[in-house]
Every structure is written in structure tokens, then in C-alpha cells.
Amino acid sequence: MNGPLADEPVGDLELVHTFTGPMPTGVSVSHTGRVFVNFPKWGDEVPATVVELRDGREVPFPDQAWNQPARDDDTGAFVSVQSIVVDPADRLWVLDTGSPMFRPTKPGGPKLVRVDLDSNSVAQVITFPADVALPSTYLNDVRFDLRRGDAGIAYITDSSDSGPNGVVVVDLASGASWRRLHDHPSTKAEPLSTYRPIVEGRPFLERPADGPPKPLSMGSDGIAISADGSRLHYCPLASRRWYSVATDALADRALTEDLVAATVADEGDKGGGSDGLETDDAGRFYLTSYENNAVLRRRLDGEYETVVHDPRLLWPDTMSVATDGHLYVTANQLHRQPKYQRGQDLRRKPYALFRTRIDAGPVLLR
């Protein structure tokens, strides 16, 4: 007699590395196959906030000194890194929130740091003025288009859970930066009346040890550039919807906010909340689905398909499309942290880095 049916996985998920220390968020893979991971300072002991995986070891990158900040506004060290991204020229960019434990930022802490992988040395540090990286700002994820301007443009999401959300635009040649879509509705977390997330079969809310639960308030988080560079896609963490905006408008400092906002398009319901977004060189978009332990893909015809669905994908966070034809993704059990579980830490180590075959490469916007 057959037993009861169970949820079946979709796709092949290959385990790349397990983490027995702090929880990871970001991952990025260089064009030569080097794998980098970061660990934000959210309460775990974090010996190094950026590492390279070498022979199964987590090696501080570019060195230990850059992972030992003297203070929250240290411009010469990583304070608390949320995201790392290898750009089309095969350079690693480190996005430092300057906000350990989500503390208010101080000028000098939030920054974008370029590490040249041929020399493993820091080559550029871009800090943000106080009217761009606000005290409440939480710099979350970044994408690059090296075809714009003299050295390219970077786009960064501000996912703050306590202040304005939006997109930060950075001219990589001059280091100048400016805010766009400042607190625009498309960058904001949705209220429970329109979005009630379910993770591991349970309503997902902030649940403090004392006091009533409250909805998630994190805004613009995942970010990806279309393969032709014309649109920047983004999504609030607390929403099943995602949006896009014209990159020409974001990059033009002469445009008013209203004219930029006029180029925003609602990309529709993507079937679940997403932490990370990514693109491949075939023009397809990838979306983590933390409600469904899955990674979805939007094809060129607009249809959605499941790339991988697996019970081990407990909170798929960040993705990286690599030149080896794989999509890499971290799974870090974010929803099991104490702030969502009445003060109890329900995470169970190890955390994981997986990959799945997609037979596509990264977008080379250069």
C-alpha cells in the first residue's frame, strides 16, 4: 500500500558549501570561478564580514585588516556588509551598510568598495553624503552598468525598515551619488491588508519577545538590470509585486522626481515574496521565492517557471549567475531569527550555499 503523497522537489540543487558560523546573505562568483560570500552583523559573531571560499575554507577577503573596523564610520574597513557583486569587468564590489545591528548610519560607514581581483587589493572607496545615505538608510543590494558615463553607473536599493526607501544612483568615475524614487510607493513594504506573507506554512511577522507582532516594514530590496540595460527592476521585501524604472531617468540628474516616477512600471504579481533578483545573458529574470522555498524565472514571453524548489531552500536570499552556467543561491533561514520568533533563535546550522544548472551566463553590461 502506498503512503501519503509529499511535496516533491523541482530541479537539481547542488550543495556548494555549508556555513557553521554566522549566517550569510550575499554571494557572487567571478568570471574565473572564485566564490565570495558576506555575513552582515545582525547579532551573530562575525569574524570576517567578507570572505572568499578557498578549498572549503572561509578566508577573510581581501584580508583580515579590511574586516576589522575601528568604528561604525570607518572608511578604511568593512563595517557590516550586506552584499557583494562581481561586475562585468570581473571586479568585486563590496556594499557596506555601515549599520551593524541596524544602527543609525554615520558618514563614512555606508560605502561601496571596489576590490580588483587580479591583485586582491582595494582600488576605490566611494562613500555617500548624509543626504544620500540617511541615518535610517540600509544599503541592501547593487547592480552595475559599465556602459554609462566614463566608468559606469551603480544602482543600490535602500531597504530601510525605519525610514525612506528608494534607489541610490552612483557615478563610478566621480563617486557622486544621488537618491531616486525617494519613498516612492513602489519602493515601500505593503501592509498586511494587501500582503500577508507565509513562510514554512506560518504567517511571517516581526514577533518580539515582549509586545504585539507587527508586519514587515523592509522596502526596496532585490534589484536587477534588464539585459539591454534599459530598465532597472526592483522589489520591496514585503510584497509579491515587483516594479521597473527607466535607467535613462535614474541616471539623468536634471530630471525631476515626478518625471523619474513617470517611468515606473508595475511588473505584476510574481507569486511570492522575493529577497533577491538576478538576470542572465538571455534576458531572463530570476526571483527568489522565500514563501515557496524556490527560485522562479520569468521567461522572455512573460511566463513564469520554477527553476528549483527544494525544502532545503529555507529563505533563499541572494543569487549569482556565473560564467560556469550555474545559478548560485544562499539559504540562510532568515525568518527563523529571534526578531521573528518571539525572541527565540530557531535557526539550525549549517546554513548553505547551493547552485543549480541554468546554462546561461551573467549579463555583461560593458
PDB file of N, CA, C and O in Angstrom, residues 270-338:
ATOM      1  N   LYS A 270       4.369  38.330  -8.683  1.00  0.00           N
ATOM      2  CA  LYS A 270       5.342  37.302  -9.014  1.00  0.00           C
ATOM      3  C   LYS A 270       5.147  36.013  -8.226  1.00  0.00           C
ATOM      4  O   LYS A 270       6.004  35.125  -8.252  1.00  0.00           O
ATOM      5  N   GLY A 271       4.029  35.913  -7.507  1.00  0.00           N
ATOM      6  CA  GLY A 271       3.683  34.642  -6.886  1.00  0.00           C
ATOM      7  C   GLY A 271       4.241  34.406  -5.511  1.00  0.00           C
ATOM      8  O   GLY A 271       3.968  33.376  -4.894  1.00  0.00           O
ATOM      9  N   GLY A 272       5.011  35.343  -4.986  1.00  0.00           N
ATOM     10  CA  GLY A 272       5.577  35.182  -3.654  1.00  0.00           C
ATOM     11  C   GLY A 272       6.511  36.323  -3.339  1.00  0.00           C
ATOM     12  O   GLY A 272       6.933  37.071  -4.228  1.00  0.00           O
ATOM     13  N   GLY A 273       6.842  36.474  -2.070  1.00  0.00           N
ATOM     14  CA  GLY A 273       7.817  37.471  -1.666  1.00  0.00           C
ATOM     15  C   GLY A 273       9.207  37.081  -2.132  1.00  0.00           C
ATOM     16  O   GLY A 273       9.560  35.899  -2.166  1.00  0.00           O
ATOM     17  N   SER A 274      10.008  38.075  -2.519  1.00  0.00           N
ATOM     18  CA  SER A 274      11.368  37.830  -3.012  1.00  0.00           C
ATOM     19  C   SER A 274      12.371  38.654  -2.228  1.00  0.00           C
ATOM     20  O   SER A 274      12.130  39.823  -1.927  1.00  0.00           O
ATOM     21  N   ASP A 275      13.492  38.036  -1.938  1.00  0.00           N
ATOM     22  CA  ASP A 275      14.619  38.752  -1.352  1.00  0.00           C
ATOM     23  C   ASP A 275      15.565  39.192  -2.456  1.00  0.00           C
ATOM     24  O   ASP A 275      15.954  40.346  -2.532  1.00  0.00           O
ATOM     25  N   GLY A 276      15.943  38.261  -3.344  1.00  0.00           N
ATOM     26  CA  GLY A 276      16.898  38.584  -4.394  1.00  0.00           C
ATOM     27  C   GLY A 276      16.315  38.516  -5.786  1.00  0.00           C
ATOM     28  O   GLY A 276      15.378  37.758  -6.061  1.00  0.00           O
ATOM     29  N   LEU A 277      16.858  39.348  -6.692  1.00  0.00           N
ATOM     30  CA  LEU A 277      16.562  39.306  -8.119  1.00  0.00           C
ATOM     31  C   LEU A 277      17.880  39.155  -8.877  1.00  0.00           C
ATOM     32  O   LEU A 277      18.933  39.567  -8.390  1.00  0.00           O
ATOM     33  N   GLU A 278      17.806  38.589 -10.077  1.00  0.00           N
ATOM     34  CA  GLU A 278      19.003  38.432 -10.900  1.00  0.00           C
ATOM     35  C   GLU A 278      18.573  38.312 -12.359  1.00  0.00           C
ATOM     36  O   GLU A 278      17.398  38.058 -12.655  1.00  0.00           O
ATOM     37  N   THR A 279      19.525  38.516 -13.263  1.00  0.00           N
ATOM     38  CA  THR A 279      19.270  38.410 -14.709  1.00  0.00           C
ATOM     39  C   THR A 279      20.330  37.528 -15.338  1.00  0.00           C
ATOM     40  O   THR A 279      21.445  37.422 -14.811  1.00  0.00           O
ATOM     41  N   ASP A 280      20.007  36.918 -16.491  1.00  0.00           N
ATOM     42  CA  ASP A 280      21.043  36.210 -17.242  1.00  0.00           C
ATOM     43  C   ASP A 280      21.222  36.849 -18.613  1.00  0.00           C
ATOM     44  O   ASP A 280      20.488  37.763 -18.996  1.00  0.00           O
ATOM     45  N   ASP A 281      22.221  36.356 -19.358  1.00  0.00           N
ATOM     46  CA  ASP A 281      22.548  36.987 -20.642  1.00  0.00           C
ATOM     47  C   ASP A 281      21.522  36.678 -21.734  1.00  0.00           C
ATOM     48  O   ASP A 281      21.593  37.241 -22.831  1.00  0.00           O
ATOM     49  N   ALA A 282      20.564  35.805 -21.432  1.00  0.00           N
ATOM     50  CA  ALA A 282      19.479  35.536 -22.371  1.00  0.00           C
ATOM     51  C   ALA A 282      18.290  36.466 -22.137  1.00  0.00           C
ATOM     52  O   ALA A 282      17.280  36.377 -22.839  1.00  0.00           O
ATOM     53  N   GLY A 283      18.409  37.345 -21.141  1.00  0.00           N
ATOM     54  CA  GLY A 283      17.353  38.314 -20.872  1.00  0.00           C
ATOM     55  C   GLY A 283      16.274  37.831 -19.940  1.00  0.00           C
ATOM     56  O   GLY A 283      15.241  38.477 -19.785  1.00  0.00           O
ATOM     57  N   ARG A 284      16.503  36.699 -19.258  1.00  0.00           N
ATOM     58  CA  ARG A 284      15.515  36.166 -18.328  1.00  0.00           C
ATOM     59  C   ARG A 284      15.799  36.663 -16.910  1.00  0.00           C
ATOM     60  O   ARG A 284      16.944  36.914 -16.555  1.00  0.00           O
ATOM     61  N   PHE A 285      14.739  36.811 -16.137  1.00  0.00           N
ATOM     62  CA  PHE A 285      14.869  37.269 -14.753  1.00  0.00           C
ATOM     63  C   PHE A 285      14.667  36.108 -13.791  1.00  0.00           C
ATOM     64  O   PHE A 285      13.808  35.243 -14.011  1.00  0.00           O
ATOM     65  N   TYR A 286      15.447  36.120 -12.712  1.00  0.00           N
ATOM     66  CA  TYR A 286      15.346  35.120 -11.655  1.00  0.00           C
ATOM     67  C   TYR A 286      14.874  35.813 -10.382  1.00  0.00           C
ATOM     68  O   TYR A 286      15.308  36.928 -10.064  1.00  0.00           O
ATOM     69  N   LEU A 287      13.990  35.143  -9.649  1.00  0.00           N
ATOM     70  CA  LEU A 287      13.402  35.720  -8.448  1.00  0.00           C
ATOM     71  C   LEU A 287      13.411  34.663  -7.346  1.00  0.00           C
ATOM     72  O   LEU A 287      12.874  33.564  -7.539  1.00  0.00           O
ATOM     73  N   THR A 288      14.050  34.953  -6.228  1.00  0.00           N
ATOM     74  CA  THR A 288      13.898  34.030  -5.113  1.00  0.00           C
ATOM     75  C   THR A 288      12.467  34.122  -4.612  1.00  0.00           C
ATOM     76  O   THR A 288      11.814  35.166  -4.709  1.00  0.00           O
ATOM     77  N   SER A 289      11.958  33.015  -4.092  1.00  0.00           N
ATOM     78  CA  SER A 289      10.603  32.976  -3.551  1.00  0.00           C
ATOM     79  C   SER A 289      10.679  32.389  -2.150  1.00  0.00           C
ATOM     80  O   SER A 289      10.646  31.168  -1.973  1.00  0.00           O
ATOM     81  N   TYR A 290      10.813  33.280  -1.150  1.00  0.00           N
ATOM     82  CA  TYR A 290      11.019  32.802   0.212  1.00  0.00           C
ATOM     83  C   TYR A 290       9.766  32.167   0.813  1.00  0.00           C
ATOM     84  O   TYR A 290       9.844  31.423   1.785  1.00  0.00           O
ATOM     85  N   GLU A 291       8.621  32.426   0.216  1.00  0.00           N
ATOM     86  CA  GLU A 291       7.402  31.773   0.690  1.00  0.00           C
ATOM     87  C   GLU A 291       7.279  30.338   0.174  1.00  0.00           C
ATOM     88  O   GLU A 291       6.515  29.541   0.714  1.00  0.00           O
ATOM     89  N   ASN A 292       8.033  30.010  -0.871  1.00  0.00           N
ATOM     90  CA  ASN A 292       7.864  28.718  -1.541  1.00  0.00           C
ATOM     91  C   ASN A 292       9.151  27.897  -1.621  1.00  0.00           C
ATOM     92  O   ASN A 292       9.179  26.895  -2.341  1.00  0.00           O
ATOM     93  N   ASN A 293      10.198  28.308  -0.885  1.00  0.00           N
ATOM     94  CA  ASN A 293      11.475  27.575  -0.922  1.00  0.00           C
ATOM     95  C   ASN A 293      11.900  27.331  -2.372  1.00  0.00           C
ATOM     96  O   ASN A 293      12.212  26.205  -2.762  1.00  0.00           O
ATOM     97  N   ALA A 294      11.902  28.405  -3.146  1.00  0.00           N
ATOM     98  CA  ALA A 294      12.066  28.230  -4.590  1.00  0.00           C
ATOM     99  C   ALA A 294      12.802  29.395  -5.225  1.00  0.00           C
ATOM    100  O   ALA A 294      12.950  30.475  -4.634  1.00  0.00           O
ATOM    101  N   VAL A 295      13.274  29.149  -6.446  1.00  0.00           N
ATOM    102  CA  VAL A 295      13.745  30.192  -7.350  1.00  0.00           C
ATOM    103  C   VAL A 295      12.904  30.097  -8.611  1.00  0.00           C
ATOM    104  O   VAL A 295      12.788  29.022  -9.216  1.00  0.00           O
ATOM    105  N   LEU A 296      12.288  31.212  -8.983  1.00  0.00           N
ATOM    106  CA  LEU A 296      11.468  31.278 -10.193  1.00  0.00           C
ATOM    107  C   LEU A 296      12.219  32.026 -11.291  1.00  0.00           C
ATOM    108  O   LEU A 296      13.178  32.754 -11.026  1.00  0.00           O
ATOM    109  N   ARG A 297      11.747  31.847 -12.513  1.00  0.00           N
ATOM    110  CA  ARG A 297      12.343  32.544 -13.648  1.00  0.00           C
ATOM    111  C   ARG A 297      11.227  33.099 -14.529  1.00  0.00           C
ATOM    112  O   ARG A 297      10.270  32.386 -14.854  1.00  0.00           O
ATOM    113  N   ARG A 298      11.342  34.380 -14.899  1.00  0.00           N
ATOM    114  CA  ARG A 298      10.422  34.941 -15.881  1.00  0.00           C
ATOM    115  C   ARG A 298      11.078  34.883 -17.243  1.00  0.00           C
ATOM    116  O   ARG A 298      12.144  35.465 -17.459  1.00  0.00           O
ATOM    117  N   ARG A 299      10.429  34.164 -18.145  1.00  0.00           N
ATOM    118  CA  ARG A 299      10.963  33.996 -19.485  1.00  0.00           C
ATOM    119  C   ARG A 299      10.709  35.227 -20.341  1.00  0.00           C
ATOM    120  O   ARG A 299       9.982  36.146 -19.950  1.00  0.00           O
ATOM    121  N   LEU A 300      11.271  35.225 -21.526  1.00  0.00           N
ATOM    122  CA  LEU A 300      11.120  36.360 -22.436  1.00  0.00           C
ATOM    123  C   LEU A 300       9.674  36.550 -22.872  1.00  0.00           C
ATOM    124  O   LEU A 300       9.263  37.667 -23.202  1.00  0.00           O
ATOM    125  N   ASP A 301       8.881  35.450 -22.861  1.00  0.00           N
ATOM    126  CA  ASP A 301       7.474  35.568 -23.255  1.00  0.00           C
ATOM    127  C   ASP A 301       6.582  36.001 -22.101  1.00  0.00           C
ATOM    128  O   ASP A 301       5.361  36.077 -22.256  1.00  0.00           O
ATOM    129  N   GLY A 302       7.195  36.294 -20.946  1.00  0.00           N
ATOM    130  CA  GLY A 302       6.434  36.757 -19.795  1.00  0.00           C
ATOM    131  C   GLY A 302       5.935  35.657 -18.883  1.00  0.00           C
ATOM    132  O   GLY A 302       5.411  35.942 -17.796  1.00  0.00           O
ATOM    133  N   GLU A 303       6.078  34.400 -19.288  1.00  0.00           N
ATOM    134  CA  GLU A 303       5.646  33.285 -18.446  1.00  0.00           C
ATOM    135  C   GLU A 303       6.660  33.034 -17.329  1.00  0.00           C
ATOM    136  O   GLU A 303       7.857  33.258 -17.487  1.00  0.00           O
ATOM    137  N   TYR A 304       6.147  32.544 -16.201  1.00  0.00           N
ATOM    138  CA  TYR A 304       6.996  32.196 -15.068  1.00  0.00           C
ATOM    139  C   TYR A 304       7.160  30.679 -15.009  1.00  0.00           C
ATOM    140  O   TYR A 304       6.221  29.928 -15.275  1.00  0.00           O
ATOM    141  N   GLU A 305       8.357  30.244 -14.629  1.00  0.00           N
ATOM    142  CA  GLU A 305       8.599  28.819 -14.429  1.00  0.00           C
ATOM    143  C   GLU A 305       9.469  28.633 -13.192  1.00  0.00           C
ATOM    144  O   GLU A 305      10.167  29.565 -12.763  1.00  0.00           O
ATOM    145  N   THR A 306       9.408  27.447 -12.613  1.00  0.00           N
ATOM    146  CA  THR A 306      10.195  27.140 -11.430  1.00  0.00           C
ATOM    147  C   THR A 306      11.542  26.569 -11.851  1.00  0.00           C
ATOM    148  O   THR A 306      11.592  25.543 -12.544  1.00  0.00           O
ATOM    149  N   VAL A 307      12.617  27.239 -11.459  1.00  0.00           N
ATOM    150  CA  VAL A 307      13.965  26.731 -11.726  1.00  0.00           C
ATOM    151  C   VAL A 307      14.298  25.633 -10.735  1.00  0.00           C
ATOM    152  O   VAL A 307      14.789  24.565 -11.086  1.00  0.00           O
ATOM    153  N   VAL A 308      14.026  25.909  -9.467  1.00  0.00           N
ATOM    154  CA  VAL A 308      14.287  24.929  -8.419  1.00  0.00           C
ATOM    155  C   VAL A 308      13.349  25.181  -7.256  1.00  0.00           C
ATOM    156  O   VAL A 308      13.037  26.337  -6.920  1.00  0.00           O
ATOM    157  N   HIS A 309      12.832  24.112  -6.685  1.00  0.00           N
ATOM    158  CA  HIS A 309      12.007  24.160  -5.474  1.00  0.00           C
ATOM    159  C   HIS A 309      12.486  23.020  -4.599  1.00  0.00           C
ATOM    160  O   HIS A 309      12.506  21.857  -5.040  1.00  0.00           O
ATOM    161  N   ASP A 310      12.896  23.320  -3.371  1.00  0.00           N
ATOM    162  CA  ASP A 310      13.521  22.302  -2.529  1.00  0.00           C
ATOM    163  C   ASP A 310      13.329  22.695  -1.069  1.00  0.00           C
ATOM    164  O   ASP A 310      13.512  23.865  -0.718  1.00  0.00           O
ATOM    165  N   PRO A 311      12.972  21.741  -0.192  1.00  0.00           N
ATOM    166  CA  PRO A 311      12.779  22.090   1.224  1.00  0.00           C
ATOM    167  C   PRO A 311      14.040  22.606   1.901  1.00  0.00           C
ATOM    168  O   PRO A 311      13.958  23.256   2.947  1.00  0.00           O
ATOM    169  N   ARG A 312      15.195  22.374   1.297  1.00  0.00           N
ATOM    170  CA  ARG A 312      16.444  22.891   1.866  1.00  0.00           C
ATOM    171  C   ARG A 312      16.627  24.385   1.595  1.00  0.00           C
ATOM    172  O   ARG A 312      17.465  25.028   2.235  1.00  0.00           O
ATOM    173  N   LEU A 313      15.859  24.930   0.665  1.00  0.00           N
ATOM    174  CA  LEU A 313      15.965  26.359   0.340  1.00  0.00           C
ATOM    175  C   LEU A 313      15.178  27.167   1.365  1.00  0.00           C
ATOM    176  O   LEU A 313      14.190  27.834   1.031  1.00  0.00           O
ATOM    177  N   LEU A 314      15.627  27.118   2.608  1.00  0.00           N
ATOM    178  CA  LEU A 314      14.966  27.845   3.687  1.00  0.00           C
ATOM    179  C   LEU A 314      15.447  29.291   3.662  1.00  0.00           C
ATOM    180  O   LEU A 314      16.554  29.605   4.083  1.00  0.00           O
ATOM    181  N   TRP A 315      14.601  30.134   3.139  1.00  0.00           N
ATOM    182  CA  TRP A 315      14.862  31.536   2.860  1.00  0.00           C
ATOM    183  C   TRP A 315      16.008  31.693   1.847  1.00  0.00           C
ATOM    184  O   TRP A 315      17.140  32.030   2.199  1.00  0.00           O
ATOM    185  N   PRO A 316      15.716  31.437   0.564  1.00  0.00           N
ATOM    186  CA  PRO A 316      16.707  31.750  -0.472  1.00  0.00           C
ATOM    187  C   PRO A 316      16.906  33.261  -0.511  1.00  0.00           C
ATOM    188  O   PRO A 316      15.951  34.009  -0.655  1.00  0.00           O
ATOM    189  N   ASP A 317      18.137  33.689  -0.350  1.00  0.00           N
ATOM    190  CA  ASP A 317      18.411  35.115  -0.166  1.00  0.00           C
ATOM    191  C   ASP A 317      18.964  35.753  -1.431  1.00  0.00           C
ATOM    192  O   ASP A 317      18.261  36.447  -2.157  1.00  0.00           O
ATOM    193  N   THR A 318      20.241  35.536  -1.719  1.00  0.00           N
ATOM    194  CA  THR A 318      20.919  36.219  -2.814  1.00  0.00           C
ATOM    195  C   THR A 318      21.332  35.214  -3.885  1.00  0.00           C
ATOM    196  O   THR A 318      21.722  34.089  -3.563  1.00  0.00           O
ATOM    197  N   MET A 319      21.258  35.637  -5.148  1.00  0.00           N
ATOM    198  CA  MET A 319      21.648  34.790  -6.277  1.00  0.00           C
ATOM    199  C   MET A 319      22.807  35.407  -7.042  1.00  0.00           C
ATOM    200  O   MET A 319      22.998  36.615  -7.026  1.00  0.00           O
ATOM    201  N   SER A 320      23.549  34.542  -7.722  1.00  0.00           N
ATOM    202  CA  SER A 320      24.615  34.990  -8.613  1.00  0.00           C
ATOM    203  C   SER A 320      24.635  34.075  -9.826  1.00  0.00           C
ATOM    204  O   SER A 320      24.803  32.856  -9.695  1.00  0.00           O
ATOM    205  N   VAL A 321      24.417  34.666 -11.016  1.00  0.00           N
ATOM    206  CA  VAL A 321      24.545  33.911 -12.267  1.00  0.00           C
ATOM    207  C   VAL A 321      26.021  33.921 -12.645  1.00  0.00           C
ATOM    208  O   VAL A 321      26.627  34.980 -12.800  1.00  0.00           O
ATOM    209  N   ALA A 322      26.598  32.731 -12.791  1.00  0.00           N
ATOM    210  CA  ALA A 322      28.040  32.614 -13.005  1.00  0.00           C
ATOM    211  C   ALA A 322      28.356  32.188 -14.432  1.00  0.00           C
ATOM    212  O   ALA A 322      27.511  31.622 -15.147  1.00  0.00           O
ATOM    213  N   THR A 323      29.589  32.434 -14.832  1.00  0.00           N
ATOM    214  CA  THR A 323      30.022  32.081 -16.193  1.00  0.00           C
ATOM    215  C   THR A 323      30.100  30.573 -16.385  1.00  0.00           C
ATOM    216  O   THR A 323      30.233  30.111 -17.521  1.00  0.00           O
ATOM    217  N   ASP A 324      30.023  29.781 -15.316  1.00  0.00           N
ATOM    218  CA  ASP A 324      30.056  28.326 -15.449  1.00  0.00           C
ATOM    219  C   ASP A 324      28.679  27.738 -15.764  1.00  0.00           C
ATOM    220  O   ASP A 324      28.507  26.518 -15.779  1.00  0.00           O
ATOM    221  N   GLY A 325      27.684  28.624 -16.034  1.00  0.00           N
ATOM    222  CA  GLY A 325      26.361  28.148 -16.402  1.00  0.00           C
ATOM    223  C   GLY A 325      25.489  27.745 -15.240  1.00  0.00           C
ATOM    224  O   GLY A 325      24.450  27.110 -15.432  1.00  0.00           O
ATOM    225  N   HIS A 326      25.871  28.140 -14.023  1.00  0.00           N
ATOM    226  CA  HIS A 326      25.091  27.843 -12.838  1.00  0.00           C
ATOM    227  C   HIS A 326      24.534  29.127 -12.210  1.00  0.00           C
ATOM    228  O   HIS A 326      25.115  30.206 -12.354  1.00  0.00           O
ATOM    229  N   LEU A 327      23.442  28.953 -11.501  1.00  0.00           N
ATOM    230  CA  LEU A 327      22.903  29.987 -10.629  1.00  0.00           C
ATOM    231  C   LEU A 327      23.230  29.583  -9.199  1.00  0.00           C
ATOM    232  O   LEU A 327      22.848  28.493  -8.751  1.00  0.00           O
ATOM    233  N   TYR A 328      23.957  30.446  -8.485  1.00  0.00           N
ATOM    234  CA  TYR A 328      24.304  30.196  -7.083  1.00  0.00           C
ATOM    235  C   TYR A 328      23.300  30.922  -6.194  1.00  0.00           C
ATOM    236  O   TYR A 328      22.860  32.034  -6.528  1.00  0.00           O
ATOM    237  N   VAL A 329      22.952  30.334  -5.061  1.00  0.00           N
ATOM    238  CA  VAL A 329      21.971  30.957  -4.167  1.00  0.00           C
ATOM    239  C   VAL A 329      22.264  30.563  -2.721  1.00  0.00           C
ATOM    240  O   VAL A 329      22.575  29.414  -2.423  1.00  0.00           O
ATOM    241  N   THR A 330      22.204  31.553  -1.817  1.00  0.00           N
ATOM    242  CA  THR A 330      22.368  31.288  -0.393  1.00  0.00           C
ATOM    243  C   THR A 330      21.012  30.979   0.229  1.00  0.00           C
ATOM    244  O   THR A 330      19.977  31.495  -0.188  1.00  0.00           O
ATOM    245  N   ALA A 331      21.022  30.119   1.249  1.00  0.00           N
ATOM    246  CA  ALA A 331      19.825  29.819   2.038  1.00  0.00           C
ATOM    247  C   ALA A 331      20.218  29.975   3.503  1.00  0.00           C
ATOM    248  O   ALA A 331      21.055  29.226   4.016  1.00  0.00           O
ATOM    249  N   ASN A 332      19.620  30.983   4.178  1.00  0.00           N
ATOM    250  CA  ASN A 332      20.155  31.371   5.486  1.00  0.00           C
ATOM    251  C   ASN A 332      19.153  31.365   6.634  1.00  0.00           C
ATOM    252  O   ASN A 332      19.469  31.833   7.734  1.00  0.00           O
ATOM    253  N   GLN A 333      17.937  30.850   6.401  1.00  0.00           N
ATOM    254  CA  GLN A 333      16.950  30.733   7.482  1.00  0.00           C
ATOM    255  C   GLN A 333      16.659  32.086   8.149  1.00  0.00           C
ATOM    256  O   GLN A 333      16.392  32.149   9.359  1.00  0.00           O
ATOM    257  N   LEU A 334      16.680  33.139   7.384  1.00  0.00           N
ATOM    258  CA  LEU A 334      16.470  34.485   7.920  1.00  0.00           C
ATOM    259  C   LEU A 334      15.212  34.579   8.782  1.00  0.00           C
ATOM    260  O   LEU A 334      15.201  35.235   9.831  1.00  0.00           O
ATOM    261  N   HIS A 335      14.153  33.911   8.348  1.00  0.00           N
ATOM    262  CA  HIS A 335      12.860  34.011   9.035  1.00  0.00           C
ATOM    263  C   HIS A 335      12.848  33.339  10.400  1.00  0.00           C
ATOM    264  O   HIS A 335      11.911  33.525  11.171  1.00  0.00           O
ATOM    265  N   ARG A 336      13.872  32.541  10.693  1.00  0.00           N
ATOM    266  CA  ARG A 336      13.936  31.851  11.984  1.00  0.00           C
ATOM    267  C   ARG A 336      14.711  32.640  13.036  1.00  0.00           C
ATOM    268  O   ARG A 336      14.919  32.161  14.145  1.00  0.00           O
ATOM    269  N   GLN A 337      15.160  33.849  12.680  1.00  0.00           N
ATOM    270  CA  GLN A 337      15.878  34.684  13.635  1.00  0.00           C
ATOM    271  C   GLN A 337      14.973  35.080  14.813  1.00  0.00           C
ATOM    272  O   GLN A 337      13.742  35.125  14.681  1.00  0.00           O
ATOM    273  N   PRO A 338      15.581  35.441  15.952  1.00  0.00           N
ATOM    274  CA  PRO A 338      14.790  35.772  17.141  1.00  0.00           C
ATOM    275  C   PRO A 338      13.768  36.882  16.938  1.00  0.00           C
ATOM    276  O   PRO A 338      12.695  36.844  17.534  1.00  0.00           O
TER     277      PRO A 338
END
